[in-house]
Amino acid sequence: MPKNLTQKILSSHLVGGTMRKGEKIAVKIDQTLTQDTTGTMAYLQFEAMGVPRVRTELTVSYADHNVLQMGFRNADDHRYLRTAAARFGAVYSPTGTGICHQLHLENFAKPGKTLIGADSHTPTAGGMGCFAMGAGGLSVAMAMAGQPYSLVMPEVVRVTLTGKLGGWAQAKDIILELLRRMTVKGGVNRVFEYCGPGVETLTVPERATIANMGAELGATTSLFPSDAQTERFLASMGRHEDWIPLSPDADAAYDLEVSIDLSALEPLAACPHMPDKVVPVSALAGLKADQVAIGSCTNSSFRDLAAVAELFRGKRIDPSTNALISPGSKQVLAMLAETGYFVDLLSAGARILECGCGPCIGIGGSPVSGGVSVRTFNRNFEGRSGTRDAQVYLVSPVTAAMTALNGRFTDPATWGEPPAPRELPEHVPSIAHLFVYPPEDGTSVEIKRGPNIKPLPAFEPLPDVLEARIVLKAGDNITTDHIMPAGAEIMSLRSNIPAISRHVFAPVDADFVARAEAAGRGVIVAGVNYGQGSSREHAALAPHYLGIRAVIAKSFARIHRDNLVNFGIIPLCFENAGDYDRIQADSVVRIPVSKLTAGAPLDIEASGVGTIRTVNDLTAAEVDIVRAGGLLTYVKKQGLSA
Ligand code: MIC
Ligand code: SF4
């Protein structure tokens, strides 16, 4: 049987289940990554499993998100991660070395391998043919312990690229076009495989931009073949030995076909407050930009920033527009310095931030009140920038650069000739020596903790009949940024569940915590795609801490659904979407947990409403896990499988 790329990689890693669309499969994981704001929990959980050393081919612990280190908390987190990496056999990437996804692409990702990361943009590595998925920290900790990773066998979408990008259109515009067509829920339980003659015209960093934002489609991952472009990229990174050719078989079958003519694309922008609210940049001409922010794991490669520098050369950014640049890695920064582009950026008036996530997740660089911020990032959810009423637009680096120079959006038709693309320079400086490799035997390494690193909360088994109050009835596409907001202050509490739980739903519902506590045991009701966005398991852990024991939704985002199971919250779906309208906030529901059966309907009673039929997509093991109060409790009882 001819195979597509997804089938090729998954079948070579399959350890359980049958690769039939929609069925649960288990795969061996070759590599894992974590970052600081998900990593502390992942390592605390790994410690709790009692496994002496990681059992993957490679495990990397990055410190890239909350690098501001306001107060002692994140500095302590970073020290904990450095010492835990040494103890357990992980590579540590020190604070400020760069953004995990950019660094992983440059230094560690390999075609044909499987990777899971405690960050939703882990699929960036799909730009070089690595099957890379975002997952909750506990799922990653399990993979570090050598356990297989379970996922729903995805549908595979063939995205055929024809033609060649021209004019001012960039790789970012390809993925924005796909988001415009397929929306933020169009990719759930799907893999997007890029094929067709347009693929070979795209370099690995451009492919990585597209694979990165597949996360915004809700996709399991995105995949590009490993070809001559991949070989060239790996050779430039000094890793030619990691290259293997990898492509789908010629007559492989796909579940869905989409095609995009690259030659027809124009610069696009995602408007506030969703990555799929996409319009042509020309339609925004005239809109004043208070801020332009260039960087993030989507668009912080040398190619991206060199194009910006070319446009800035000899010019001055509009003084009323605050322009921030965060390079993706120290390697990118070193290349900008060696080629002189760094000076172009500085002299144009840009502010250069540390290599890290920065303004993307509200770690500094928040826009002015009510301000318009034009960003090369991947998410523009309300409030994510750190400014509640900011209007965030997502664009390509060249659109961002032209907007910074003009101080406002302008029509690309007035921009003249675009700069010629800048490929990687002849000399690519290595930063490989900055990674800290663990000792052969880490048993004597002392793990250092700070006062803000609190023990994991205990998780009780669910009762046979759960009586709980509906404490929130939310709408469609609720993001984890709504549930568990980020930003420098709240992210400094990631290792302290009691403290961070005070902020659950804070941006949209100031009384949520009080209502949940008053209810004792609570339920959340939601519309479609509940929990989209980040992989942060705190969006399940903290609600659990506040007593939430079930979420009843029209549908769930993939990673968040798994996180709910991992932390003992039952993810139930309405059998009839119309019941969402019937059910009332404040009702008390009775859920007969003892009757919860994998894949079978379950009738629940809601006061003032009556019987509501729910369905679930849990496996038998997952039913046991939620009943036990979550995966850690379950594993402690059952032990890890050999
Ligand atoms: C994000 O982009 O939302 C984050 C911050 O990288 C998260 C991880 C986190 O919340 O720590 C993600 O994408 O998973
Ligand atoms: Fe960091 Fe932003 Fe990428 Fe998340 S999306 S990993 S916060 S740069």
Short mmCIF file of N, CA and C in Angstrom, two decimals, residues 263-410:
data_model
loop_
_atom_site.label_atom_id
_atom_site.label_comp_id
_atom_site.label_asym_id
_atom_site.label_seq_id
_atom_site.Cartn_x
_atom_site.Cartn_y
_atom_site.Cartn_z
N SER A 263 1.59 31.83 -6.48
CA SER A 263 1.78 33.02 -7.32
C SER A 263 0.62 34.01 -7.16
N ALA A 264 -0.53 33.50 -6.71
CA ALA A 264 -1.71 34.38 -6.61
C ALA A 264 -1.84 35.04 -5.24
N LEU A 265 -0.94 34.68 -4.31
CA LEU A 265 -1.10 35.21 -2.95
C LEU A 265 -0.67 36.66 -2.83
N GLU A 266 -1.34 37.39 -1.96
CA GLU A 266 -0.96 38.77 -1.66
C GLU A 266 -0.76 38.87 -0.14
N PRO A 267 -0.14 39.93 0.35
CA PRO A 267 0.04 40.06 1.80
C PRO A 267 -1.29 40.06 2.54
N LEU A 268 -1.34 39.27 3.60
CA LEU A 268 -2.58 39.10 4.37
C LEU A 268 -2.34 39.49 5.83
N ALA A 269 -3.43 39.70 6.55
CA ALA A 269 -3.33 40.00 7.98
C ALA A 269 -4.49 39.34 8.70
N ALA A 270 -4.21 38.76 9.88
CA ALA A 270 -5.29 38.24 10.73
C ALA A 270 -5.69 39.37 11.67
N CYS A 271 -6.98 39.68 11.70
CA CYS A 271 -7.49 40.82 12.49
C CYS A 271 -7.86 40.37 13.90
N PRO A 272 -8.00 41.34 14.82
CA PRO A 272 -8.38 40.98 16.18
C PRO A 272 -9.71 40.23 16.19
N HIS A 273 -9.86 39.23 17.04
CA HIS A 273 -8.95 38.66 18.00
C HIS A 273 -8.75 37.17 17.72
N MET A 274 -8.75 36.77 16.43
CA MET A 274 -8.55 35.35 16.09
C MET A 274 -7.63 35.24 14.87
N PRO A 275 -6.78 34.22 14.88
CA PRO A 275 -5.86 34.04 13.75
C PRO A 275 -6.57 33.71 12.43
N ASP A 276 -7.85 33.40 12.48
CA ASP A 276 -8.53 33.07 11.21
C ASP A 276 -9.35 34.24 10.66
N LYS A 277 -9.29 35.40 11.31
CA LYS A 277 -10.03 36.56 10.79
C LYS A 277 -9.14 37.31 9.78
N VAL A 278 -8.95 36.65 8.64
CA VAL A 278 -7.90 37.09 7.72
C VAL A 278 -8.46 37.97 6.60
N VAL A 279 -7.78 39.09 6.35
CA VAL A 279 -8.15 40.00 5.25
C VAL A 279 -6.87 40.41 4.51
N PRO A 280 -7.00 40.90 3.27
CA PRO A 280 -5.80 41.43 2.60
C PRO A 280 -5.30 42.67 3.32
N VAL A 281 -3.97 42.84 3.37
CA VAL A 281 -3.39 44.01 4.03
C VAL A 281 -3.92 45.29 3.38
N SER A 282 -4.16 45.23 2.06
CA SER A 282 -4.64 46.44 1.35
C SER A 282 -5.95 46.96 1.96
N ALA A 283 -6.74 46.05 2.52
CA ALA A 283 -8.04 46.46 3.10
C ALA A 283 -7.85 47.24 4.40
N LEU A 284 -6.64 47.19 4.97
CA LEU A 284 -6.40 47.87 6.26
C LEU A 284 -5.67 49.19 6.07
N ALA A 285 -5.36 49.52 4.81
CA ALA A 285 -4.53 50.71 4.53
C ALA A 285 -5.07 51.93 5.28
N GLY A 286 -4.18 52.65 5.93
CA GLY A 286 -4.56 53.86 6.65
C GLY A 286 -4.62 53.66 8.15
N LEU A 287 -4.78 52.43 8.60
CA LEU A 287 -4.93 52.17 10.04
C LEU A 287 -3.60 52.42 10.76
N LYS A 288 -3.61 53.31 11.74
CA LYS A 288 -2.39 53.67 12.49
C LYS A 288 -1.90 52.49 13.32
N ALA A 289 -0.60 52.24 13.28
CA ALA A 289 -0.02 51.16 14.10
C ALA A 289 0.76 51.78 15.25
N ASP A 290 0.33 51.53 16.47
CA ASP A 290 1.05 52.07 17.63
C ASP A 290 2.29 51.26 17.93
N GLN A 291 2.24 49.99 17.55
CA GLN A 291 3.37 49.11 17.83
C GLN A 291 3.55 48.12 16.69
N VAL A 292 4.81 47.78 16.43
CA VAL A 292 5.10 46.67 15.51
C VAL A 292 6.05 45.74 16.26
N ALA A 293 5.73 44.46 16.28
CA ALA A 293 6.58 43.52 17.00
C ALA A 293 6.96 42.38 16.05
N ILE A 294 8.26 42.18 15.92
CA ILE A 294 8.77 41.21 14.95
C ILE A 294 9.55 40.13 15.70
N GLY A 295 9.19 38.89 15.46
CA GLY A 295 9.86 37.78 16.14
C GLY A 295 8.88 36.65 16.37
N SER A 296 9.04 35.93 17.47
CA SER A 296 8.25 34.77 17.90
C SER A 296 8.68 33.52 17.14
N CYS A 297 8.21 32.37 17.61
CA CYS A 297 8.63 31.12 16.98
C CYS A 297 8.11 30.99 15.55
N THR A 298 7.23 31.90 15.12
CA THR A 298 6.71 31.85 13.75
C THR A 298 7.64 32.54 12.76
N ASN A 299 8.20 33.66 13.16
CA ASN A 299 8.92 34.50 12.19
C ASN A 299 10.13 35.18 12.81
N SER A 300 11.09 34.41 13.27
CA SER A 300 12.27 35.04 13.87
C SER A 300 13.54 34.43 13.33
N SER A 301 13.46 33.87 12.11
CA SER A 301 14.65 33.26 11.52
C SER A 301 15.54 34.34 10.91
N PHE A 302 16.74 33.95 10.52
CA PHE A 302 17.65 34.90 9.87
C PHE A 302 17.00 35.46 8.61
N ARG A 303 16.39 34.60 7.83
CA ARG A 303 15.76 35.03 6.58
C ARG A 303 14.71 36.12 6.85
N ASP A 304 13.89 35.90 7.88
CA ASP A 304 12.84 36.87 8.23
C ASP A 304 13.45 38.21 8.64
N LEU A 305 14.42 38.16 9.54
CA LEU A 305 14.94 39.40 10.09
C LEU A 305 15.87 40.11 9.11
N ALA A 306 16.52 39.34 8.22
CA ALA A 306 17.37 39.96 7.19
C ALA A 306 16.49 40.75 6.22
N ALA A 307 15.31 40.22 5.90
CA ALA A 307 14.40 40.94 4.99
C ALA A 307 13.95 42.25 5.63
N VAL A 308 13.69 42.20 6.93
CA VAL A 308 13.29 43.41 7.66
C VAL A 308 14.44 44.42 7.63
N ALA A 309 15.67 43.92 7.88
CA ALA A 309 16.84 44.81 7.91
C ALA A 309 17.05 45.47 6.55
N GLU A 310 16.86 44.72 5.47
CA GLU A 310 17.01 45.29 4.12
C GLU A 310 16.05 46.46 3.93
N LEU A 311 14.83 46.27 4.42
CA LEU A 311 13.82 47.32 4.26
C LEU A 311 14.13 48.52 5.15
N PHE A 312 14.72 48.27 6.31
CA PHE A 312 15.03 49.35 7.26
C PHE A 312 16.29 50.13 6.86
N ARG A 313 17.14 49.52 6.04
CA ARG A 313 18.47 50.12 5.79
C ARG A 313 18.37 51.60 5.38
N GLY A 314 19.05 52.41 6.14
CA GLY A 314 19.11 53.85 5.81
C GLY A 314 17.81 54.60 6.07
N LYS A 315 16.83 53.95 6.67
CA LYS A 315 15.55 54.62 6.91
C LYS A 315 15.30 54.74 8.42
N ARG A 316 14.23 55.48 8.76
CA ARG A 316 13.86 55.66 10.16
C ARG A 316 12.44 55.16 10.34
N ILE A 317 12.27 54.29 11.34
CA ILE A 317 10.92 53.82 11.68
C ILE A 317 10.12 55.03 12.15
N ASP A 318 8.83 55.09 11.77
CA ASP A 318 7.99 56.21 12.20
C ASP A 318 8.10 56.37 13.72
N PRO A 319 8.50 57.55 14.18
CA PRO A 319 8.76 57.71 15.62
C PRO A 319 7.52 57.49 16.49
N SER A 320 6.32 57.53 15.90
CA SER A 320 5.13 57.29 16.74
C SER A 320 4.79 55.80 16.81
N THR A 321 5.59 54.98 16.17
CA THR A 321 5.37 53.52 16.22
C THR A 321 6.53 52.88 16.97
N ASN A 322 6.18 52.12 17.99
CA ASN A 322 7.20 51.46 18.80
C ASN A 322 7.52 50.12 18.14
N ALA A 323 8.75 49.94 17.69
CA ALA A 323 9.10 48.71 16.98
C ALA A 323 10.03 47.84 17.81
N LEU A 324 9.62 46.60 18.01
CA LEU A 324 10.38 45.66 18.84
C LEU A 324 10.78 44.46 18.00
N ILE A 325 12.00 44.01 18.21
CA ILE A 325 12.45 42.82 17.47
C ILE A 325 13.02 41.82 18.47
N SER A 326 12.52 40.58 18.42
CA SER A 326 13.11 39.54 19.28
C SER A 326 13.62 38.40 18.39
N PRO A 327 14.94 38.32 18.20
CA PRO A 327 15.50 37.26 17.34
C PRO A 327 15.20 35.88 17.95
N GLY A 328 15.04 34.89 17.06
CA GLY A 328 14.64 33.55 17.51
C GLY A 328 15.71 32.80 18.27
N SER A 329 16.97 33.12 17.99
CA SER A 329 18.04 32.39 18.68
C SER A 329 19.31 33.22 18.65
N LYS A 330 20.25 32.84 19.49
CA LYS A 330 21.54 33.55 19.49
C LYS A 330 22.27 33.30 18.17
N GLN A 331 21.95 32.19 17.52
CA GLN A 331 22.57 31.94 16.22
C GLN A 331 22.07 32.97 15.20
N VAL A 332 20.74 33.21 15.22
CA VAL A 332 20.18 34.22 14.33
C VAL A 332 20.80 35.58 14.63
N LEU A 333 20.90 35.89 15.92
CA LEU A 333 21.46 37.18 16.34
C LEU A 333 22.92 37.30 15.87
N ALA A 334 23.68 36.22 16.03
CA ALA A 334 25.09 36.23 15.62
C ALA A 334 25.19 36.43 14.10
N MET A 335 24.28 35.81 13.35
CA MET A 335 24.30 35.98 11.88
C MET A 335 23.96 37.42 11.50
N LEU A 336 22.98 38.01 12.22
CA LEU A 336 22.62 39.40 11.93
C LEU A 336 23.81 40.30 12.22
N ALA A 337 24.55 39.98 13.30
CA ALA A 337 25.71 40.79 13.66
C ALA A 337 26.80 40.64 12.61
N GLU A 338 27.09 39.40 12.23
CA GLU A 338 28.20 39.17 11.29
C GLU A 338 27.92 39.76 9.90
N THR A 339 26.65 39.78 9.50
CA THR A 339 26.32 40.29 8.16
C THR A 339 26.08 41.80 8.16
N GLY A 340 26.09 42.41 9.34
CA GLY A 340 25.87 43.86 9.42
C GLY A 340 24.40 44.24 9.50
N TYR A 341 23.50 43.29 9.33
CA TYR A 341 22.06 43.61 9.37
C TYR A 341 21.64 44.16 10.73
N PHE A 342 22.35 43.74 11.75
CA PHE A 342 22.02 44.18 13.11
C PHE A 342 22.05 45.71 13.19
N VAL A 343 23.05 46.29 12.53
CA VAL A 343 23.20 47.75 12.55
C VAL A 343 22.03 48.41 11.83
N ASP A 344 21.58 47.79 10.72
CA ASP A 344 20.42 48.35 10.00
C ASP A 344 19.19 48.41 10.92
N LEU A 345 19.02 47.36 11.70
CA LEU A 345 17.86 47.31 12.59
C LEU A 345 17.97 48.38 13.67
N LEU A 346 19.18 48.48 14.25
CA LEU A 346 19.39 49.47 15.32
C LEU A 346 19.22 50.88 14.80
N SER A 347 19.87 51.16 13.65
CA SER A 347 19.85 52.56 13.19
C SER A 347 18.48 52.99 12.72
N ALA A 348 17.63 52.05 12.38
CA ALA A 348 16.27 52.43 11.97
C ALA A 348 15.42 52.78 13.18
N GLY A 349 15.93 52.46 14.37
CA GLY A 349 15.19 52.83 15.59
C GLY A 349 14.48 51.66 16.25
N ALA A 350 14.75 50.42 15.79
CA ALA A 350 14.07 49.27 16.41
C ALA A 350 14.67 49.00 17.79
N ARG A 351 13.85 48.49 18.68
CA ARG A 351 14.34 48.03 19.99
C ARG A 351 14.63 46.54 19.87
N ILE A 352 15.81 46.14 20.31
CA ILE A 352 16.16 44.73 20.20
C ILE A 352 16.00 44.07 21.56
N LEU A 353 15.17 43.04 21.61
CA LEU A 353 14.92 42.34 22.87
C LEU A 353 15.76 41.07 22.93
N GLU A 354 15.76 40.45 24.08
CA GLU A 354 16.49 39.19 24.25
C GLU A 354 15.89 38.11 23.35
N CYS A 355 16.70 37.11 22.99
CA CYS A 355 16.19 36.00 22.16
C CYS A 355 15.23 35.18 23.02
N GLY A 356 13.97 35.30 22.76
CA GLY A 356 12.97 34.58 23.56
C GLY A 356 11.58 34.93 23.07
N CYS A 357 10.58 34.48 23.81
CA CYS A 357 9.18 34.67 23.37
C CYS A 357 8.73 36.12 23.49
N GLY A 358 9.16 36.79 24.55
CA GLY A 358 8.90 38.21 24.71
C GLY A 358 7.44 38.61 24.56
N PRO A 359 7.19 39.66 23.74
CA PRO A 359 5.84 40.24 23.65
C PRO A 359 4.78 39.25 23.19
N CYS A 360 5.18 38.15 22.56
CA CYS A 360 4.20 37.17 22.05
C CYS A 360 3.28 36.69 23.16
N ILE A 361 3.82 36.59 24.37
CA ILE A 361 3.00 36.06 25.47
C ILE A 361 2.95 37.07 26.62
N GLY A 362 3.08 38.35 26.24
CA GLY A 362 2.94 39.41 27.24
C GLY A 362 4.08 39.47 28.24
N ILE A 363 5.26 38.98 27.82
CA ILE A 363 6.44 39.11 28.68
C ILE A 363 7.13 40.41 28.23
N GLY A 364 6.59 41.53 28.65
CA GLY A 364 7.09 42.82 28.18
C GLY A 364 6.49 43.18 26.84
N GLY A 365 6.71 44.44 26.44
CA GLY A 365 6.27 44.90 25.13
C GLY A 365 4.76 44.93 24.96
N SER A 366 4.02 45.19 26.04
CA SER A 366 2.57 45.30 25.87
C SER A 366 2.25 46.61 25.14
N PRO A 367 1.24 46.58 24.26
CA PRO A 367 0.88 47.80 23.52
C PRO A 367 0.22 48.84 24.42
N VAL A 368 0.11 50.07 23.91
CA VAL A 368 -0.59 51.13 24.67
C VAL A 368 -2.08 50.79 24.78
N SER A 369 -2.76 51.42 25.71
CA SER A 369 -4.20 51.17 25.90
C SER A 369 -4.95 51.41 24.60
N GLY A 370 -5.76 50.45 24.23
CA GLY A 370 -6.57 50.57 23.02
C GLY A 370 -5.73 50.59 21.74
N GLY A 371 -4.42 50.33 21.88
CA GLY A 371 -3.51 50.48 20.74
C GLY A 371 -3.61 49.37 19.71
N VAL A 372 -3.14 49.71 18.50
CA VAL A 372 -3.05 48.72 17.42
C VAL A 372 -1.63 48.18 17.41
N SER A 373 -1.50 46.86 17.51
CA SER A 373 -0.19 46.23 17.47
C SER A 373 -0.14 45.29 16.27
N VAL A 374 0.89 45.46 15.45
CA VAL A 374 1.03 44.66 14.23
C VAL A 374 2.19 43.71 14.46
N ARG A 375 1.91 42.41 14.48
CA ARG A 375 2.90 41.45 14.96
C ARG A 375 3.14 40.33 13.95
N THR A 376 4.35 39.81 13.95
CA THR A 376 4.64 38.68 13.06
C THR A 376 4.36 37.36 13.80
N PHE A 377 3.57 37.40 14.85
CA PHE A 377 3.39 36.24 15.72
C PHE A 377 2.29 35.32 15.20
N ASN A 378 1.86 34.39 16.04
CA ASN A 378 0.88 33.40 15.59
C ASN A 378 -0.47 33.50 16.29
N ARG A 379 -0.54 34.27 17.38
CA ARG A 379 -1.81 34.34 18.12
C ARG A 379 -2.15 35.79 18.44
N ASN A 380 -3.41 36.13 18.29
CA ASN A 380 -3.84 37.50 18.61
C ASN A 380 -5.07 37.48 19.50
N PHE A 381 -5.14 36.46 20.39
CA PHE A 381 -6.29 36.34 21.28
C PHE A 381 -6.39 37.58 22.16
N GLU A 382 -7.62 37.92 22.50
CA GLU A 382 -7.89 39.11 23.29
C GLU A 382 -7.09 39.09 24.60
N GLY A 383 -6.38 40.16 24.87
CA GLY A 383 -5.69 40.30 26.15
C GLY A 383 -4.34 39.60 26.21
N ARG A 384 -4.01 38.74 25.25
CA ARG A 384 -2.77 37.97 25.30
C ARG A 384 -1.53 38.87 25.31
N SER A 385 -1.63 40.03 24.69
CA SER A 385 -0.48 40.93 24.61
C SER A 385 -0.17 41.57 25.95
N GLY A 386 -1.08 41.40 26.91
CA GLY A 386 -0.88 42.06 28.21
C GLY A 386 -1.71 43.33 28.31
N THR A 387 -2.29 43.79 27.21
CA THR A 387 -3.15 44.99 27.22
C THR A 387 -4.55 44.53 26.83
N ARG A 388 -5.48 44.63 27.77
CA ARG A 388 -6.82 44.08 27.58
C ARG A 388 -7.50 44.56 26.30
N ASP A 389 -7.39 45.89 26.03
CA ASP A 389 -8.14 46.43 24.90
C ASP A 389 -7.28 46.66 23.66
N ALA A 390 -6.09 46.04 23.60
CA ALA A 390 -5.25 46.21 22.41
C ALA A 390 -5.88 45.46 21.23
N GLN A 391 -5.59 45.95 20.02
CA GLN A 391 -6.07 45.32 18.79
C GLN A 391 -4.85 44.74 18.09
N VAL A 392 -4.73 43.41 18.10
CA VAL A 392 -3.52 42.79 17.55
C VAL A 392 -3.78 42.17 16.18
N TYR A 393 -2.91 42.53 15.21
CA TYR A 393 -2.98 42.00 13.85
C TYR A 393 -1.75 41.13 13.60
N LEU A 394 -1.94 40.02 12.91
CA LEU A 394 -0.83 39.11 12.63
C LEU A 394 -0.46 39.21 11.15
N VAL A 395 0.82 39.45 10.88
CA VAL A 395 1.26 39.66 9.50
C VAL A 395 2.64 39.03 9.29
N SER A 396 3.12 39.11 8.05
CA SER A 396 4.47 38.62 7.73
C SER A 396 5.52 39.66 8.14
N PRO A 397 6.79 39.26 8.19
CA PRO A 397 7.84 40.22 8.57
C PRO A 397 7.93 41.42 7.62
N VAL A 398 7.76 41.21 6.29
CA VAL A 398 7.91 42.38 5.41
C VAL A 398 6.73 43.33 5.57
N THR A 399 5.54 42.78 5.80
CA THR A 399 4.38 43.65 6.05
C THR A 399 4.61 44.43 7.34
N ALA A 400 5.14 43.74 8.36
CA ALA A 400 5.41 44.41 9.64
C ALA A 400 6.43 45.53 9.43
N ALA A 401 7.48 45.24 8.65
CA ALA A 401 8.54 46.24 8.45
C ALA A 401 7.97 47.47 7.72
N MET A 402 7.19 47.26 6.68
CA MET A 402 6.64 48.40 5.93
C MET A 402 5.67 49.20 6.81
N THR A 403 4.96 48.50 7.68
CA THR A 403 4.03 49.18 8.59
C THR A 403 4.80 50.02 9.60
N ALA A 404 5.94 49.49 10.06
CA ALA A 404 6.76 50.25 11.02
C ALA A 404 7.31 51.52 10.36
N LEU A 405 7.78 51.39 9.11
CA LEU A 405 8.36 52.55 8.44
C LEU A 405 7.30 53.63 8.19
N ASN A 406 6.09 53.19 7.82
CA ASN A 406 5.02 54.15 7.50
C ASN A 406 4.21 54.58 8.71
N GLY A 407 4.37 53.85 9.83
CA GLY A 407 3.60 54.18 11.03
C GLY A 407 2.15 53.76 10.93
N ARG A 408 1.79 53.12 9.84
CA ARG A 408 0.41 52.68 9.65
C ARG A 408 0.38 51.60 8.57
N PHE A 409 -0.71 50.87 8.52
CA PHE A 409 -0.88 49.94 7.40
C PHE A 409 -0.98 50.74 6.11
N THR A 410 -0.33 50.25 5.08
CA THR A 410 -0.45 50.91 3.77
C THR A 410 -0.71 49.83 2.72
#
